[in-house]
Short mmCIF file of C-alpha atoms and ligand atoms in Angstrom, two decimals:
data_model
loop_
_atom_site.label_atom_id
_atom_site.label_comp_id
_atom_site.label_asym_id
_atom_site.label_seq_id
_atom_site.Cartn_x
_atom_site.Cartn_y
_atom_site.Cartn_z
CA UNK A 30 19.02 -31.57 3.17
CA UNK A 31 18.89 -28.00 1.72
CA UNK A 32 16.19 -25.51 3.03
CA UNK A 33 14.20 -25.84 -0.52
CA UNK A 34 14.14 -29.55 -0.16
CA UNK A 35 13.03 -29.51 3.37
CA UNK A 36 10.47 -27.25 2.74
CA UNK A 37 9.18 -28.97 -0.26
CA UNK A 38 9.00 -32.22 1.73
CA UNK A 39 6.93 -30.22 4.35
CA UNK A 40 4.68 -28.94 1.58
CA UNK A 41 3.94 -32.47 0.59
CA UNK A 42 3.10 -33.54 4.15
CA UNK A 43 -0.15 -31.13 3.74
CA UNK A 44 -1.04 -30.53 -0.14
CA UNK A 45 -0.21 -31.65 -3.70
CA UNK A 46 1.18 -29.54 -6.51
CA UNK A 47 4.66 -28.26 -7.53
CA UNK A 48 5.13 -25.46 -5.30
CA UNK A 49 7.47 -22.28 -5.73
CA UNK A 50 9.52 -21.01 -2.94
CA UNK A 51 9.96 -17.23 -1.20
CA UNK A 52 11.72 -15.73 1.73
CA UNK A 53 11.40 -12.58 3.44
CA UNK A 54 13.52 -11.64 6.29
CA UNK A 55 13.01 -10.41 10.02
CA UNK A 56 14.88 -7.23 11.07
CA UNK A 57 17.05 -5.51 13.53
CA UNK A 58 16.60 -1.55 13.84
CA UNK A 59 20.10 0.14 14.56
CA UNK A 60 18.53 3.32 15.73
CA UNK A 61 15.31 5.42 15.21
CA UNK A 62 12.64 3.59 17.51
CA UNK A 63 8.96 4.74 17.49
CA UNK A 64 9.97 7.16 14.97
CA UNK A 65 8.04 5.64 11.96
CA UNK A 66 4.47 6.27 13.24
CA UNK A 67 5.48 10.13 13.32
CA UNK A 68 6.61 10.46 10.01
CA UNK A 69 10.30 10.19 10.93
CA UNK A 70 13.83 8.27 10.16
CA UNK A 71 14.40 4.79 10.83
CA UNK A 72 17.72 2.58 10.13
CA UNK A 73 16.99 -1.12 10.27
CA UNK A 74 18.86 -3.86 8.54
CA UNK A 75 17.15 -7.28 7.37
CA UNK A 76 18.19 -10.19 9.12
CA UNK A 77 19.52 -13.97 8.18
CA UNK A 78 16.18 -14.84 10.19
CA UNK A 79 13.67 -15.05 7.85
CA UNK A 80 10.09 -16.49 6.97
CA UNK A 81 9.92 -18.99 4.14
CA UNK A 82 7.27 -20.13 2.04
CA UNK A 83 6.42 -23.23 -0.32
CA UNK A 84 3.31 -22.14 -2.15
CA UNK A 85 1.26 -23.56 -5.20
CA UNK A 86 -1.67 -22.21 -7.07
CA UNK A 87 -5.01 -24.24 -6.78
CA UNK A 88 -8.31 -23.80 -8.76
CA UNK A 89 -10.81 -21.79 -6.81
CA UNK A 90 -10.73 -18.96 -4.79
CA UNK A 91 -9.41 -20.82 -1.34
CA UNK A 92 -6.22 -20.15 0.57
CA UNK A 93 -4.87 -22.70 2.70
CA UNK A 94 -2.00 -22.31 5.11
CA UNK A 95 -0.14 -24.36 7.27
CA UNK A 96 2.69 -22.91 9.78
CA UNK A 97 5.27 -25.28 10.82
CA UNK A 98 5.96 -23.05 13.81
CA UNK A 99 2.48 -24.07 15.50
CA UNK A 100 1.61 -27.05 13.25
CA UNK A 101 -1.74 -25.45 12.72
CA UNK A 102 -3.46 -25.24 9.36
CA UNK A 103 -6.18 -22.77 8.24
CA UNK A 104 -8.24 -21.99 5.31
CA UNK A 105 -9.48 -18.76 4.20
CA UNK A 106 -12.26 -18.00 0.91
CA UNK A 107 -11.25 -14.85 -1.06
CA UNK A 108 -15.09 -14.76 -2.06
CA UNK A 109 -16.28 -14.61 1.64
CA UNK A 110 -18.35 -11.47 1.72
CA UNK A 111 -16.93 -9.58 4.75
CA UNK A 112 -13.92 -11.69 6.27
CA UNK A 113 -13.67 -11.22 9.88
CA UNK A 114 -10.43 -11.49 11.67
CA UNK A 115 -10.05 -14.47 14.03
CA UNK A 116 -7.83 -12.88 16.38
CA UNK A 117 -4.94 -15.55 15.99
CA UNK A 118 -1.79 -15.96 13.80
CA UNK A 119 -3.87 -16.49 10.60
CA UNK A 120 -4.82 -12.65 10.34
CA UNK A 121 -1.36 -11.78 9.27
CA UNK A 122 -1.51 -13.86 6.54
CA UNK A 123 -5.25 -13.31 5.44
CA UNK A 124 -5.34 -9.66 6.32
CA UNK A 125 -2.53 -9.35 3.65
CA UNK A 126 -4.70 -11.17 1.20
CA UNK A 127 -7.72 -9.03 1.91
CA UNK A 128 -5.69 -5.81 1.57
CA UNK A 129 -4.35 -6.87 -1.83
CA UNK A 130 -7.41 -7.66 -3.27
CA UNK A 131 -9.00 -4.35 -2.12
CA UNK A 132 -5.99 -2.59 -3.61
CA UNK A 133 -7.12 -4.43 -6.97
CA UNK A 134 -4.70 -7.39 -7.24
CA UNK A 135 -7.35 -10.44 -8.00
CA UNK A 136 -5.67 -13.35 -6.30
CA UNK A 137 -5.49 -16.91 -7.38
CA UNK A 138 -6.50 -19.59 -4.53
CA UNK A 139 -3.11 -21.33 -3.04
CA UNK A 140 -1.90 -23.69 -0.70
CA UNK A 141 1.07 -22.26 1.39
CA UNK A 142 3.36 -23.85 4.02
CA UNK A 143 5.16 -21.14 6.10
CA UNK A 144 8.74 -21.96 7.94
CA UNK A 145 10.25 -19.18 9.79
CA UNK A 146 13.58 -19.07 11.85
CA UNK A 147 12.36 -15.72 12.98
CA UNK A 148 12.10 -15.71 16.87
CA UNK A 149 8.41 -14.76 17.76
CA UNK A 150 8.00 -11.71 20.17
CA UNK A 151 11.75 -11.12 20.47
CA UNK A 152 11.70 -7.45 18.58
CA UNK A 153 12.86 -8.84 15.30
CA UNK A 154 9.65 -8.86 13.48
CA UNK A 155 8.39 -12.35 12.87
CA UNK A 156 5.25 -10.78 11.82
CA UNK A 157 6.37 -8.57 9.36
CA UNK A 158 8.33 -11.72 7.92
CA UNK A 159 5.06 -13.70 7.72
CA UNK A 160 3.04 -10.86 6.14
CA UNK A 161 5.75 -10.05 3.63
CA UNK A 162 6.43 -13.70 2.41
CA UNK A 163 2.65 -14.33 2.06
CA UNK A 164 2.06 -11.09 0.39
CA UNK A 165 5.02 -11.96 -2.15
CA UNK A 166 3.95 -15.48 -2.68
CA UNK A 167 0.30 -14.85 -3.54
CA UNK A 168 1.37 -11.89 -5.86
CA UNK A 169 3.69 -14.00 -7.61
CA UNK A 170 1.58 -17.06 -7.93
CA UNK A 171 -1.26 -14.98 -9.43
CA UNK A 172 0.98 -13.59 -12.19
CA UNK A 173 1.28 -9.89 -10.60
CA UNK A 174 4.57 -8.06 -10.67
CA UNK A 175 5.35 -7.10 -7.01
CA UNK A 176 6.18 -3.36 -6.07
CA UNK A 177 7.77 -3.95 -2.98
CA UNK A 178 7.25 -0.53 -1.78
CA UNK A 179 3.70 -0.81 -2.23
CA UNK A 180 3.80 -4.46 -0.73
CA UNK A 181 5.12 -2.83 2.41
CA UNK A 182 2.31 -0.31 2.62
CA UNK A 183 -0.26 -3.12 1.95
CA UNK A 184 1.36 -5.45 4.64
CA UNK A 185 1.60 -2.35 7.40
CA UNK A 186 -2.19 -1.85 6.45
CA UNK A 187 -3.07 -5.61 7.07
CA UNK A 188 -1.35 -5.25 10.34
CA UNK A 189 -3.11 -1.82 11.21
CA UNK A 190 -6.65 -2.71 10.17
CA UNK A 191 -6.83 -6.48 10.04
CA UNK A 192 -4.53 -7.59 13.07
CA UNK A 193 -5.32 -4.33 14.92
CA UNK A 194 -1.71 -3.61 15.65
CA UNK A 195 -1.09 0.33 14.75
CA UNK A 196 2.55 -0.20 13.95
CA UNK A 197 4.28 2.28 11.55
CA UNK A 198 5.87 1.07 8.42
CA UNK A 199 9.61 0.20 9.22
CA UNK A 200 9.18 -3.44 9.74
CA UNK A 201 7.25 -4.22 6.53
CA UNK A 202 9.77 -1.87 4.55
CA UNK A 203 12.65 -3.26 5.63
CA UNK A 204 11.30 -7.00 5.15
CA UNK A 205 10.71 -5.95 1.68
CA UNK A 206 13.43 -3.35 0.59
CA UNK A 207 16.46 -4.61 2.60
CA UNK A 208 19.88 -4.36 1.07
CA UNK A 209 22.61 -7.04 1.80
CA UNK A 210 25.56 -5.75 3.96
CA UNK A 211 23.88 -2.46 4.45
CA UNK A 212 21.53 -0.76 7.03
CA UNK A 213 18.65 1.07 5.19
CA UNK A 214 17.94 4.89 6.22
CA UNK A 215 14.29 5.18 5.57
CA UNK A 216 12.24 8.27 5.55
CA UNK A 217 9.00 7.26 6.81
CA UNK A 218 7.09 10.05 5.38
CA UNK A 219 8.56 10.27 1.88
CA UNK A 220 9.61 6.55 1.84
CA UNK A 221 12.80 7.52 0.27
CA UNK A 222 15.36 5.24 1.18
CA UNK A 223 19.37 5.30 1.59
CA UNK A 224 21.56 2.11 1.80
CA UNK A 225 24.25 2.68 4.47
CA UNK A 226 27.24 0.24 4.19
CA UNK A 227 28.48 -1.44 7.31
CA UNK A 228 31.99 -1.02 7.90
CA UNK A 229 33.70 -4.26 7.83
CA UNK A 230 35.72 -3.41 10.78
CA UNK A 231 32.38 -3.87 12.76
CA UNK A 232 29.79 -6.16 13.15
CA UNK A 233 25.89 -5.80 14.38
CA UNK A 234 25.40 -7.98 17.22
CA UNK A 235 21.81 -8.75 18.48
CA UNK A 236 21.06 -10.38 22.17
CA UNK A 237 17.58 -11.57 22.66
CA UNK A 238 16.68 -10.87 26.43
CA UNK A 239 14.24 -13.71 26.12
CA UNK A 240 11.71 -11.66 28.02
CA UNK A 241 8.62 -9.83 26.47
CA UNK A 242 6.30 -8.21 29.11
CA UNK A 243 2.60 -8.44 28.20
CA UNK A 244 1.58 -4.60 28.50
CA UNK A 245 3.36 -4.06 24.94
CA UNK A 246 0.44 -3.63 22.92
CA UNK A 247 -1.43 -1.42 25.11
CA UNK A 248 1.67 0.76 25.99
CA UNK A 249 2.35 0.88 22.34
CA UNK A 250 -1.19 2.61 21.59
CA UNK A 251 -0.73 5.10 24.46
CA UNK A 252 2.60 6.09 23.04
CA UNK A 253 1.17 6.76 19.70
CA UNK A 254 -1.78 8.80 21.60
CA UNK A 255 0.82 10.74 23.48
CA UNK A 256 2.42 11.58 20.17
CA UNK A 257 -0.64 12.52 18.82
CA UNK A 258 -1.60 14.81 21.70
CA UNK A 259 1.68 16.54 21.59
CA UNK A 260 1.14 17.72 17.63
CA UNK A 261 -2.18 18.75 18.64
CA UNK A 262 -1.17 21.13 21.54
CA UNK A 263 1.90 22.34 19.59
CA UNK A 264 -0.10 23.18 16.60
CA UNK A 265 -1.38 26.49 17.82
CA UNK A 266 2.47 27.59 18.63
CA UNK A 267 4.01 26.02 15.66
CA UNK A 268 1.43 26.12 12.86
CA UNK A 269 0.79 23.58 10.19
CA UNK A 270 2.41 20.60 11.67
CA UNK A 271 1.49 17.15 10.51
CA UNK A 272 3.56 15.19 12.85
CA UNK A 273 6.63 15.23 15.46
CA UNK A 274 8.89 14.71 12.60
CA UNK A 275 7.89 18.52 11.87
CA UNK A 276 9.17 19.64 15.23
CA UNK A 277 12.46 20.53 16.09
CA UNK A 278 14.14 20.33 19.44
CA UNK A 279 14.26 23.92 19.69
CA UNK A 280 10.55 24.03 18.83
CA UNK A 281 10.00 21.62 21.60
CA UNK A 282 11.99 23.48 24.11
CA UNK A 283 10.48 26.87 23.51
CA UNK A 284 6.76 25.62 23.69
CA UNK A 285 7.24 22.94 26.32
CA UNK A 286 4.89 24.80 28.65
CA UNK A 287 1.93 24.06 26.27
CA UNK A 288 2.50 20.06 27.12
CA UNK A 289 2.06 17.88 30.39
CA UNK A 290 5.49 16.64 31.49
CA UNK A 291 4.71 13.03 30.32
CA UNK A 292 3.63 14.30 26.90
CA UNK A 293 6.70 16.47 26.91
CA UNK A 294 8.86 13.50 27.34
CA UNK A 295 7.26 11.34 25.05
CA UNK A 296 7.77 14.25 22.59
CA UNK A 297 11.30 14.72 23.47
CA UNK A 298 12.10 11.36 22.77
CA UNK A 299 10.75 11.26 19.23
CA UNK A 300 12.35 14.87 18.38
CA UNK A 301 15.90 14.09 19.57
CA UNK A 302 15.49 10.25 18.41
CA UNK A 303 14.83 11.68 14.70
CA UNK A 304 18.02 14.01 14.79
CA UNK A 305 20.10 10.98 16.21
CA UNK A 306 19.00 8.92 13.12
CA UNK A 307 19.92 11.58 10.70
CA UNK A 308 23.60 11.92 12.55
CA UNK A 309 24.06 8.27 12.79
CA UNK A 310 23.65 7.79 9.06
CA UNK A 311 26.57 10.59 8.64
CA UNK A 312 28.67 8.86 11.12
CA UNK A 313 28.12 5.68 9.49
CA UNK A 314 28.94 7.11 6.06
CA UNK A 315 32.20 8.88 7.41
CA UNK A 316 33.12 5.96 9.35
CA UNK A 317 33.02 7.04 12.91
CA UNK A 318 31.72 4.14 14.56
CA UNK A 319 32.61 5.60 17.92
CA UNK A 320 30.24 8.55 17.20
CA UNK A 321 27.56 6.07 15.79
CA UNK A 322 28.10 4.02 18.98
CA UNK A 323 27.44 7.13 21.45
CA UNK A 324 24.24 7.72 19.42
CA UNK A 325 22.88 4.28 19.82
CA UNK A 326 23.70 4.78 23.67
CA UNK A 327 22.09 8.02 23.90
CA UNK A 328 18.81 6.57 22.17
CA UNK A 329 18.76 3.90 24.98
CA UNK A 330 18.57 6.37 27.64
CA UNK A 331 16.04 8.36 25.70
CA UNK A 332 13.84 5.09 25.34
CA UNK A 333 14.39 4.24 28.98
CA UNK A 334 13.77 7.73 30.52
CA UNK A 335 11.61 9.68 28.57
CA UNK A 336 9.72 7.14 26.34
CA UNK A 337 9.71 4.44 29.12
CA UNK A 338 9.56 1.46 27.15
CA UNK A 339 12.40 -0.31 28.32
CA UNK A 340 12.51 -2.87 31.35
CA UNK A 341 14.72 -4.09 34.23
CA UNK A 342 16.03 -7.20 31.81
CA UNK A 343 16.80 -5.00 28.92
CA UNK A 344 18.38 -2.40 31.11
CA UNK A 345 20.64 -4.95 32.71
CA UNK A 346 21.51 -6.44 29.14
CA UNK A 347 22.37 -2.80 27.81
CA UNK A 348 24.49 -2.18 30.73
CA UNK A 349 26.34 -5.37 30.20
CA UNK A 350 26.68 -4.97 26.59
CA UNK A 351 28.10 -1.41 26.66
CA UNK A 352 30.52 -2.40 29.49
CA UNK A 353 32.37 -4.96 26.90
CA UNK A 354 35.58 -4.27 25.23
CA UNK A 355 35.37 -3.29 21.89
CA UNK A 356 31.66 -2.19 22.06
CA UNK A 357 30.87 1.10 20.12
CA UNK A 358 27.40 1.17 21.44
CA UNK A 359 24.02 -0.80 22.47
CA UNK A 360 20.32 -0.27 22.95
CA UNK A 361 17.20 -1.86 22.89
CA UNK A 362 15.72 -2.69 19.41
CA UNK A 363 12.10 -3.15 18.53
CA UNK A 364 8.60 -1.88 20.14
CA UNK A 365 10.00 -2.42 23.63
CA UNK A 366 9.06 -4.07 27.19
CA UNK A 367 11.60 -7.09 26.42
CA UNK A 368 12.71 -8.38 23.12
CA UNK A 369 16.40 -7.69 21.97
CA UNK A 370 19.36 -5.43 22.44
CA UNK A 371 21.55 -4.52 19.32
CA UNK A 372 24.97 -3.62 19.57
CA UNK A 373 27.93 -2.34 17.26
CA UNK A 374 31.02 -4.50 18.13
CA UNK A 375 34.43 -4.53 16.90
CA UNK A 376 34.76 -7.48 14.55
CA UNK A 377 37.56 -8.70 16.25
CA UNK A 378 35.47 -8.64 19.62
CA UNK A 379 32.58 -10.41 18.65
CA UNK A 380 33.38 -13.71 19.86
CA UNK A 381 34.42 -12.61 23.48
CA UNK A 382 31.43 -10.15 23.47
CA UNK A 383 29.18 -13.04 22.64
CA UNK A 384 30.85 -15.29 25.44
CA UNK A 385 31.01 -12.96 27.99
CA UNK A 386 27.79 -10.92 27.66
CA UNK A 387 25.77 -14.30 27.75
CA UNK A 388 27.58 -15.24 31.16
CA UNK A 389 27.17 -12.04 32.78
CA UNK A 390 23.12 -11.63 31.70
CA UNK A 391 22.59 -15.29 33.20
CA UNK A 392 24.30 -14.57 36.03
CA UNK A 393 22.35 -11.36 36.51
CA UNK A 394 18.92 -12.76 35.69
CA UNK A 395 18.95 -16.54 35.29
CA UNK A 396 17.74 -16.25 31.43
CA UNK A 397 19.84 -17.43 28.54
CA UNK A 398 20.30 -15.05 26.20
CA UNK A 399 20.59 -16.08 22.43
CA UNK A 400 23.13 -13.68 21.03
CA UNK A 401 24.42 -13.77 17.51
CA UNK A 402 26.16 -11.46 14.94
CA UNK A 403 24.56 -10.59 11.69
CA UNK A 404 25.08 -9.69 8.12
CA UNK A 405 22.32 -7.61 6.71
CA UNK A 406 20.30 -9.49 3.93
CA UNK A 407 18.18 -8.34 0.99
CA UNK A 408 14.88 -8.08 1.19
CA UNK A 409 11.68 -10.27 0.17
CA UNK A 410 12.41 -12.57 -2.80
CA UNK A 411 12.18 -16.19 -4.36
CA UNK A 412 14.02 -18.91 -2.17
CA UNK A 413 16.84 -20.25 -4.02
CA UNK A 414 19.28 -22.78 -2.90
P1 ADP B 523 7.32 -9.67 16.43
O1 ADP B 523 8.03 -8.73 17.35
O2 ADP B 523 7.93 -11.31 16.37
O3 ADP B 523 6.88 -9.46 15.15
P2 ADP B 523 4.39 -9.58 17.21
O4 ADP B 523 3.67 -9.82 18.30
O5 ADP B 523 4.27 -8.39 16.19
O6 ADP B 523 5.82 -9.77 17.31
O7 ADP B 523 4.17 -10.77 16.00
C1 ADP B 523 4.22 -12.16 16.51
C2 ADP B 523 2.98 -12.88 15.89
O8 ADP B 523 3.10 -13.08 14.75
C3 ADP B 523 2.84 -14.45 16.73
O9 ADP B 523 2.12 -14.11 17.93
C4 ADP B 523 1.97 -15.19 15.83
O10 ADP B 523 0.68 -14.84 15.71
C5 ADP B 523 2.66 -14.51 14.18
N1 ADP B 523 3.67 -15.26 13.75
C6 ADP B 523 5.08 -14.66 13.37
N2 ADP B 523 5.67 -15.80 12.69
C7 ADP B 523 4.82 -16.83 12.67
C8 ADP B 523 4.81 -18.37 11.93
N3 ADP B 523 5.69 -18.73 11.43
N4 ADP B 523 3.67 -19.02 12.07
C9 ADP B 523 2.63 -18.49 12.77
N5 ADP B 523 2.25 -17.28 13.35
C10 ADP B 523 3.49 -16.81 12.93
MG1 MG B 524 5.48 -7.44 14.63
#
């Protein structure tokens, strides 16, 4: 059965009415990690793994949502006086409704069934895919035109203020604005974006480590604090800087004595990572895949040693990936402390890569890695057969 027919059948298990269908992708980030909340540069691509929604208007101002992932159904009253987050998955969906209304988009009531192939907590942004598909569905059902840049900002606001995760804009932005067969170089300050084609001689390959260490959220917020501290301590020397985006490597080196060592290393990751993203875009556009791969490898070293967001299993998986034939480069992707590794691999070498990385990682850790080659997809839209 086609995806839409399956989703329609699941919708009728729970709700009535004739649903419309929507999709929003997860993402893999090729390079530029933790730079988004420093007003910097990132280069993600949207994945074939996506959240899908079947959604229909209902009279009144109630939103009812059912997730096929966990079998749970929840309700939300758009007219509730001061809605409180519930501390569970529904905050991603209802938070988007709250922020859409706060931005002046009056919403109709809706019944929504969510299906998602994005693995949860694998560093591939199942949360943004959920937010974006719900936001797009609610706007569409209510008859509003969708501005995908504004939708990305609203979904980020929902995750920041309703879920309580201080993420940057990358995940929501790429889920909204992905371009098929391209990575997207995003300036997270101006939100300018440039599609960068992936040379057909190479494939993006993602390997899920299948581990996710619980300290991720707390450590994420600590990294943000270190970056803010760095900006504060560098400001007397560098003048009116708003974010680490405004600090060059030379600026940082000249003024490192103003920073405690840990803060210095956190800042060094961000400052060098921003430079790597800019270079990486040039390398991909110029067809220099080997140089692009070296930047990916350098990014991993910087995340591992300076930003300290990797973990043992990920380092093992990266080492294994980098040692394969036909690999240009490999690095951890996503927030860190587990999740996935992304590699750029010669197209002809992909099948052998998947097999031998899987076997070596299982031998080294006992974990069965899910490894797949991806073809970048378009951002959010209607789901068609
Ligand atoms: P990720 O890297 O996958 O985005 P997060 O911790 O940011 O990891 O988000 C994962 C959370 O998003 C899940 O714990 C769950 O609350 C919510 N989520 C994502 N997809 C779904 C879904 N299809 N159904 C219900 N909840 C989901
Ligand atoms: Mg997330």
